[in-house]
PDB file of C-alpha atoms in Angstrom:
ATOM      1  CA  TYR K   1     -24.672 132.533 -62.262  1.00 45.00           C
ATOM      2  CA  LYS K   2     -21.400 133.849 -63.610  1.00 51.00           C
ATOM      3  CA  ASP K   3     -20.809 135.633 -66.831  1.00 55.00           C
ATOM      4  CA  GLN K   4     -19.319 138.951 -67.831  1.00 58.00           C
ATOM      5  CA  ALA K   5     -21.600 140.718 -65.358  1.00 55.00           C
ATOM      6  CA  GLY K   6     -21.012 138.149 -62.608  1.00 58.00           C
ATOM      7  CA  THR K   7     -18.653 140.301 -60.651  1.00 62.00           C
ATOM      8  CA  LEU K   8     -21.008 143.256 -60.914  1.00 61.00           C
ATOM      9  CA  LEU K   9     -24.002 141.206 -59.752  1.00 64.00           C
ATOM     10  CA  GLU K  10     -22.049 140.104 -56.696  1.00 73.00           C
ATOM     11  CA  LYS K  11     -21.909 143.756 -55.652  1.00 75.00           C
ATOM     12  CA  VAL K  12     -25.700 144.077 -55.546  1.00 77.00           C
ATOM     13  CA  ASP K  13     -26.698 144.116 -51.899  1.00 81.00           C
ATOM     14  CA  VAL K  14     -30.123 145.759 -52.010  1.00 82.00           C
ATOM     15  CA  VAL K  15     -33.145 145.515 -54.296  1.00 83.00           C
ATOM     16  CA  SER K  16     -36.140 147.803 -54.508  1.00 83.00           C
ATOM     17  CA  ILE K  17     -39.837 147.036 -54.433  1.00 83.00           C
ATOM     18  CA  TYR K  18     -42.660 149.412 -55.230  1.00 79.00           C
ATOM     19  CA  GLY K  19     -44.166 149.506 -51.740  1.00 77.00           C
ATOM     20  CA  ASN K  20     -47.320 151.417 -52.501  1.00 81.00           C
ATOM     21  CA  PHE K  21     -50.987 151.035 -51.731  1.00 79.00           C
ATOM     22  CA  GLY K  22     -54.151 152.619 -53.038  1.00 78.00           C
ATOM     23  CA  ASP K  23     -53.295 152.311 -56.730  1.00 75.00           C
ATOM     24  CA  LEU K  24     -56.673 151.163 -57.955  1.00 75.00           C
ATOM     25  CA  ASP K  25     -56.331 152.165 -61.582  1.00 73.00           C
ATOM     26  CA  TRP K  26     -58.017 155.495 -60.905  1.00 70.00           C
ATOM     27  CA  GLU K  27     -56.497 156.632 -64.196  1.00 68.00           C
ATOM     28  CA  ASP K  28     -57.948 153.805 -66.297  1.00 70.00           C
ATOM     29  CA  SER K  29     -60.848 155.205 -68.314  1.00 70.00           C
ATOM     30  CA  GLU K  30     -62.043 151.642 -68.940  1.00 74.00           C
ATOM     31  CA  LYS K  31     -62.896 151.429 -65.228  1.00 72.00           C
ATOM     32  CA  LEU K  32     -64.971 154.578 -65.257  1.00 72.00           C
ATOM     33  CA  GLU K  33     -68.194 152.727 -64.433  1.00 72.00           C
ATOM     34  CA  GLN K  34     -66.568 151.319 -61.309  1.00 80.00           C
ATOM     35  CA  PHE K  35     -65.860 154.824 -59.994  1.00 83.00           C
ATOM     36  CA  LYS K  36     -68.913 156.752 -61.207  1.00 84.00           C
ATOM     37  CA  ASP K  37     -70.597 156.714 -57.777  1.00 90.00           C
ATOM     38  CA  ILE K  38     -67.379 157.096 -55.780  1.00 90.00           C
ATOM     39  CA  THR K  39     -67.531 158.978 -52.489  1.00 94.00           C
ATOM     40  CA  VAL K  40     -64.787 159.836 -50.027  1.00 94.00           C
ATOM     41  CA  ASP K  41     -65.938 157.000 -47.737  1.00 95.00           C
ATOM     42  CA  SER K  42     -66.115 154.403 -50.514  1.00 93.00           C
ATOM     43  CA  ALA K  43     -62.713 155.492 -51.872  1.00 91.00           C
ATOM     44  CA  LEU K  44     -61.175 155.224 -48.393  1.00 93.00           C
ATOM     45  CA  GLN K  45     -62.654 151.739 -48.080  1.00 92.00           C
ATOM     46  CA  LEU K  46     -61.059 150.721 -51.402  1.00 89.00           C
ATOM     47  CA  VAL K  47     -57.716 152.180 -50.304  1.00 89.00           C
ATOM     48  CA  ARG K  48     -57.855 150.297 -46.976  1.00 89.00           C
ATOM     49  CA  ARG K  49     -58.570 147.041 -48.826  1.00 87.00           C
ATOM     50  CA  SER K  50     -55.640 147.653 -51.155  1.00 86.00           C
ATOM     51  CA  ILE K  51     -53.276 147.721 -48.185  1.00 85.00           C
ATOM     52  CA  LEU K  52     -53.736 144.000 -47.563  1.00 83.00           C
ATOM     53  CA  ASP K  53     -52.928 143.187 -51.188  1.00 84.00           C
ATOM     54  CA  SER K  54     -49.893 145.423 -51.018  1.00 84.00           C
ATOM     55  CA  GLN K  55     -48.710 143.912 -47.739  1.00 85.00           C
ATOM     56  CA  LEU K  56     -49.039 140.357 -49.067  1.00 86.00           C
ATOM     57  CA  ARG K  57     -47.066 141.283 -52.202  1.00 85.00           C
ATOM     58  CA  ILE K  58     -44.374 143.003 -50.151  1.00 85.00           C
ATOM     59  CA  ASN K  59     -44.123 140.151 -47.624  1.00 85.00           C
ATOM     60  CA  ASP K  60     -43.750 137.559 -50.373  1.00 87.00           C
ATOM     61  CA  PHE K  61     -41.114 139.573 -52.209  1.00 85.00           C
ATOM     62  CA  LEU K  62     -39.261 140.409 -49.006  1.00 83.00           C
ATOM     63  CA  SER K  63     -38.975 136.768 -47.920  1.00 82.00           C
ATOM     64  CA  GLN K  64     -37.692 135.734 -51.353  1.00 84.00           C
ATOM     65  CA  VAL K  65     -35.102 138.491 -51.475  1.00 82.00           C
ATOM     66  CA  GLN K  66     -33.959 138.021 -47.891  1.00 79.00           C
ATOM     67  CA  SER K  67     -33.426 134.304 -48.563  1.00 82.00           C
ATOM     68  CA  LEU K  68     -30.837 135.436 -51.114  1.00 80.00           C
ATOM     69  CA  GLY K  69     -29.110 137.531 -48.460  1.00 81.00           C
ATOM     70  CA  LEU K  70     -30.162 140.842 -50.003  1.00 82.00           C
ATOM     71  CA  GLY K  71     -31.700 143.865 -48.356  1.00 81.00           C
ATOM     72  CA  VAL K  72     -34.862 145.531 -49.600  1.00 82.00           C
ATOM     73  CA  VAL K  73     -35.753 149.189 -49.921  1.00 84.00           C
ATOM     74  CA  SER K  74     -39.088 150.668 -50.851  1.00 83.00           C
ATOM     75  CA  GLY K  75     -38.669 152.430 -54.153  1.00 76.00           C
ATOM     76  CA  GLY K  76     -41.926 154.314 -54.193  1.00 73.00           C
ATOM     77  CA  GLY K  77     -43.852 153.489 -51.080  1.00 78.00           C
ATOM     78  CA  GLY K  78     -46.943 154.958 -49.594  1.00 78.00           C
ATOM     79  CA  PRO K  79     -50.332 156.027 -50.867  1.00 80.00           C
ATOM     80  CA  ASP K  80     -50.698 156.046 -54.628  1.00 78.00           C
ATOM     81  CA  ILE K  81     -53.995 157.861 -54.985  1.00 79.00           C
ATOM     82  CA  ARG K  82     -53.658 159.920 -58.117  1.00 74.00           C
ATOM     83  CA  GLY K  83     -56.576 161.494 -59.863  1.00 72.00           C
ATOM     84  CA  PRO K  84     -57.825 160.543 -63.284  1.00 74.00           C
ATOM     85  CA  ARG K  85     -56.135 161.974 -66.325  1.00 72.00           C
ATOM     86  CA  TYR K  86     -58.460 160.709 -69.010  1.00 76.00           C
ATOM     87  CA  GLY K  87     -58.123 163.986 -70.885  1.00 82.00           C
ATOM     88  CA  TRP K  88     -61.829 164.688 -71.142  1.00 85.00           C
ATOM     89  CA  ARG K  89     -61.642 167.964 -69.213  1.00 85.00           C
ATOM     90  CA  ALA K  90     -58.796 169.064 -71.454  1.00 85.00           C
ATOM     91  CA  LYS K  91     -60.827 168.171 -74.571  1.00 90.00           C
ATOM     92  CA  VAL K  92     -63.793 170.200 -73.345  1.00 91.00           C
ATOM     93  CA  ARG K  93     -61.525 173.139 -72.544  1.00 88.00           C
ATOM     94  CA  GLN K  94     -59.971 172.915 -75.999  1.00 91.00           C
ATOM     95  CA  LEU K  95     -63.376 172.828 -77.715  1.00 94.00           C
ATOM     96  CA  LEU K  96     -64.522 175.804 -75.664  1.00 92.00           C
ATOM     97  CA  GLN K  97     -61.414 177.755 -76.669  1.00 92.00           C
ATOM     98  CA  GLN K  98     -62.045 176.871 -80.305  1.00 94.00           C
ATOM     99  CA  GLN K  99     -65.710 177.786 -79.871  1.00 94.00           C
ATOM    100  CA  LYS K 100     -66.760 174.379 -81.144  1.00 95.00           C
ATOM    101  CA  PRO K 101     -69.763 172.410 -79.921  1.00 94.00           C
ATOM    102  CA  ILE K 102     -69.305 169.890 -77.114  1.00 93.00           C
ATOM    103  CA  GLU K 103     -71.049 166.558 -77.444  1.00 94.00           C
ATOM    104  CA  PRO K 104     -73.219 165.726 -74.417  1.00 92.00           C
ATOM    105  CA  ASP K 105     -71.364 162.436 -73.846  1.00 91.00           C
ATOM    106  CA  LEU K 106     -68.006 164.217 -73.676  1.00 91.00           C
ATOM    107  CA  LYS K 107     -69.430 166.813 -71.292  1.00 91.00           C
ATOM    108  CA  LEU K 108     -70.713 164.061 -68.973  1.00 90.00           C
ATOM    109  CA  LYS K 109     -67.357 162.284 -69.057  1.00 87.00           C
ATOM    110  CA  ALA K 110     -65.506 165.522 -68.259  1.00 88.00           C
ATOM    111  CA  GLU K 111     -67.839 166.176 -65.332  1.00 89.00           C
ATOM    112  CA  LEU K 112     -67.307 162.644 -64.040  1.00 87.00           C
ATOM    113  CA  GLU K 113     -63.540 162.988 -64.410  1.00 85.00           C
ATOM    114  CA  ALA K 114     -63.681 166.206 -62.354  1.00 85.00           C
ATOM    115  CA  LYS K 115     -65.869 164.529 -59.728  1.00 88.00           C
ATOM    116  CA  ILE K 116     -63.471 161.595 -59.313  1.00 86.00           C
ATOM    117  CA  ALA K 117     -60.484 163.956 -59.103  1.00 83.00           C
ATOM    118  CA  ASN K 118     -62.250 166.017 -56.433  1.00 85.00           C
ATOM    119  CA  VAL K 119     -63.122 162.931 -54.364  1.00 88.00           C
ATOM    120  CA  LEU K 120     -59.537 161.667 -54.531  1.00 84.00           C
ATOM    121  CA  LEU K 121     -58.230 165.084 -53.544  1.00 82.00           C
ATOM    122  CA  GLN K 122     -60.463 164.898 -50.466  1.00 86.00           C
ATOM    123  CA  VAL K 123     -59.202 161.363 -49.782  1.00 86.00           C
ATOM    124  CA  ASN K 124     -55.609 162.595 -49.818  1.00 81.00           C
ATOM    125  CA  ARG K 125     -56.618 165.313 -47.316  1.00 82.00           C
ATOM    126  CA  HIS K 126     -58.454 162.873 -45.068  1.00 88.00           C
ATOM    127  CA  PRO K 127     -56.876 162.239 -41.627  1.00 87.00           C
ATOM    128  CA  GLN K 128     -57.217 158.468 -42.141  1.00 90.00           C
ATOM    129  CA  ILE K 129     -54.629 158.593 -44.934  1.00 86.00           C
ATOM    130  CA  LYS K 130     -52.002 159.811 -42.496  1.00 83.00           C
ATOM    131  CA  ASP K 131     -52.899 156.953 -40.134  1.00 88.00           C
ATOM    132  CA  LEU K 132     -52.814 154.431 -42.990  1.00 88.00           C
ATOM    133  CA  MET K 133     -49.407 155.715 -44.108  1.00 85.00           C
ATOM    134  CA  LEU K 134     -47.980 155.507 -40.579  1.00 86.00           C
ATOM    135  CA  ASP K 135     -49.365 151.971 -40.197  1.00 87.00           C
ATOM    136  CA  HIS K 136     -47.865 151.056 -43.578  1.00 85.00           C
ATOM    137  CA  LEU K 137     -44.485 152.363 -42.412  1.00 85.00           C
ATOM    138  CA  ARG K 138     -44.693 150.428 -39.111  1.00 88.00           C
ATOM    139  CA  ARG K 139     -45.472 147.228 -41.017  1.00 86.00           C
ATOM    140  CA  TRP K 140     -42.639 147.871 -43.493  1.00 85.00           C
ATOM    141  CA  PHE K 141     -40.021 148.118 -40.764  1.00 86.00           C
ATOM    142  CA  ALA K 142     -41.573 145.301 -38.678  1.00 86.00           C
ATOM    143  CA  ILE K 143     -41.140 142.799 -41.527  1.00 81.00           C
ATOM    144  CA  GLY K 144     -37.514 143.747 -42.047  1.00 79.00           C
ATOM    145  CA  GLY K 145     -37.811 146.424 -44.702  1.00 79.00           C
ATOM    146  CA  LYS K 146     -35.011 148.952 -44.755  1.00 79.00           C
ATOM    147  CA  THR K 147     -34.969 152.382 -46.357  1.00 84.00           C
ATOM    148  CA  PHE K 148     -38.413 153.621 -47.298  1.00 83.00           C
ATOM    149  CA  ILE K 149     -38.479 155.987 -50.273  1.00 80.00           C
ATOM    150  CA  ALA K 150     -41.847 157.719 -50.344  1.00 75.00           C
ATOM    151  CA  GLN K 151     -41.669 159.131 -53.846  1.00 61.00           C
ATOM    152  CA  ASN K 152     -45.440 159.053 -54.207  1.00 54.00           C
ATOM    153  CA  LEU K 153     -45.581 162.188 -52.092  1.00 53.00           C
ATOM    154  CA  MET K 154     -44.524 164.380 -54.995  1.00 46.00           C
ATOM    155  CA  ALA K 155     -46.960 166.127 -57.277  1.00 42.00           C
ATOM    156  CA  HIS K 156     -47.531 164.974 -60.808  1.00 43.00           C
ATOM    157  CA  PRO K 157     -45.397 167.369 -62.845  1.00 40.00           C
ATOM    158  CA  ALA K 158     -47.823 167.811 -65.729  1.00 39.00           C
ATOM    159  CA  PRO K 159     -49.968 170.915 -65.246  1.00 42.00           C
ATOM    160  CA  GLU K 160     -52.629 169.418 -67.498  1.00 44.00           C
ATOM    161  CA  ALA K 161     -53.119 166.675 -64.924  1.00 46.00           C
ATOM    162  CA  GLU K 162     -55.360 169.125 -63.048  1.00 47.00           C
ATOM    163  CA  PHE K 163     -54.661 167.184 -59.882  1.00 48.00           C
ATOM    164  CA  GLN K 164     -52.211 167.976 -57.171  1.00 50.00           C
ATOM    165  CA  GLY K 165     -53.232 165.157 -54.844  1.00 51.00           C
ATOM    166  CA  HIS K 166     -49.715 164.272 -53.852  1.00 53.00           C
ATOM    167  CA  VAL K 167     -48.911 167.824 -52.760  1.00 57.00           C
ATOM    168  CA  VAL K 168     -52.032 167.758 -50.589  1.00 60.00           C
ATOM    169  CA  LEU K 169     -51.023 164.337 -49.282  1.00 64.00           C
ATOM    170  CA  LEU K 170     -47.557 165.583 -48.337  1.00 65.00           C
ATOM    171  CA  GLU K 171     -49.105 168.568 -46.555  1.00 68.00           C
ATOM    172  CA  ASN K 172     -51.451 166.168 -44.737  1.00 66.00           C
ATOM    173  CA  LEU K 173     -48.624 163.890 -43.606  1.00 67.00           C
ATOM    174  CA  LEU K 174     -46.438 166.781 -42.487  1.00 69.00           C
ATOM    175  CA  GLY K 175     -49.290 168.552 -40.735  1.00 69.00           C
ATOM    176  CA  ASN K 176     -49.013 171.645 -42.962  1.00 54.00           C
ATOM    177  CA  GLU K 177     -52.424 171.410 -44.576  1.00 49.00           C
ATOM    178  CA  GLN K 178     -53.339 174.563 -46.426  1.00 47.00           C
ATOM    179  CA  ASN K 179     -57.043 175.438 -46.288  1.00 42.00           C
TER     180      ASN K 179
END
């Protein structure tokens, strides 16, 4: 394929894939029913299952890209276990500040949002996550992956997110867990 950008495209030698696992739409309020009874153990089980899906996606992409003679880097690899940000806790807080009544349904949703966030925070602290991440890295390099950018280890910058799971995850992986 040659056009005006042809010479620029010839200089591309690496492509990026989002090499994450554990992104189970925790943030999707439409899936609330699916997570209402979530526990640390059941969340860890879901995360472990997501690794296979991730690995299959990465393997397929990697073989296609390598057949073109290009290298692959992970542009956001690792656990992607962010807490829910449905906004229900923020709505309750706002109503409390305004001294307005809170509908029972909204209160229940806010409590559930907090519960899910707490469980996922515990998941990010769990020793198995470190093992899963290290296994994910071993697999990445074993299949020919190159640079691994673990951007998922940063905290969500929005203070209203009320969830610092990625900071906890980074502390877990580095062995600097703060209790």
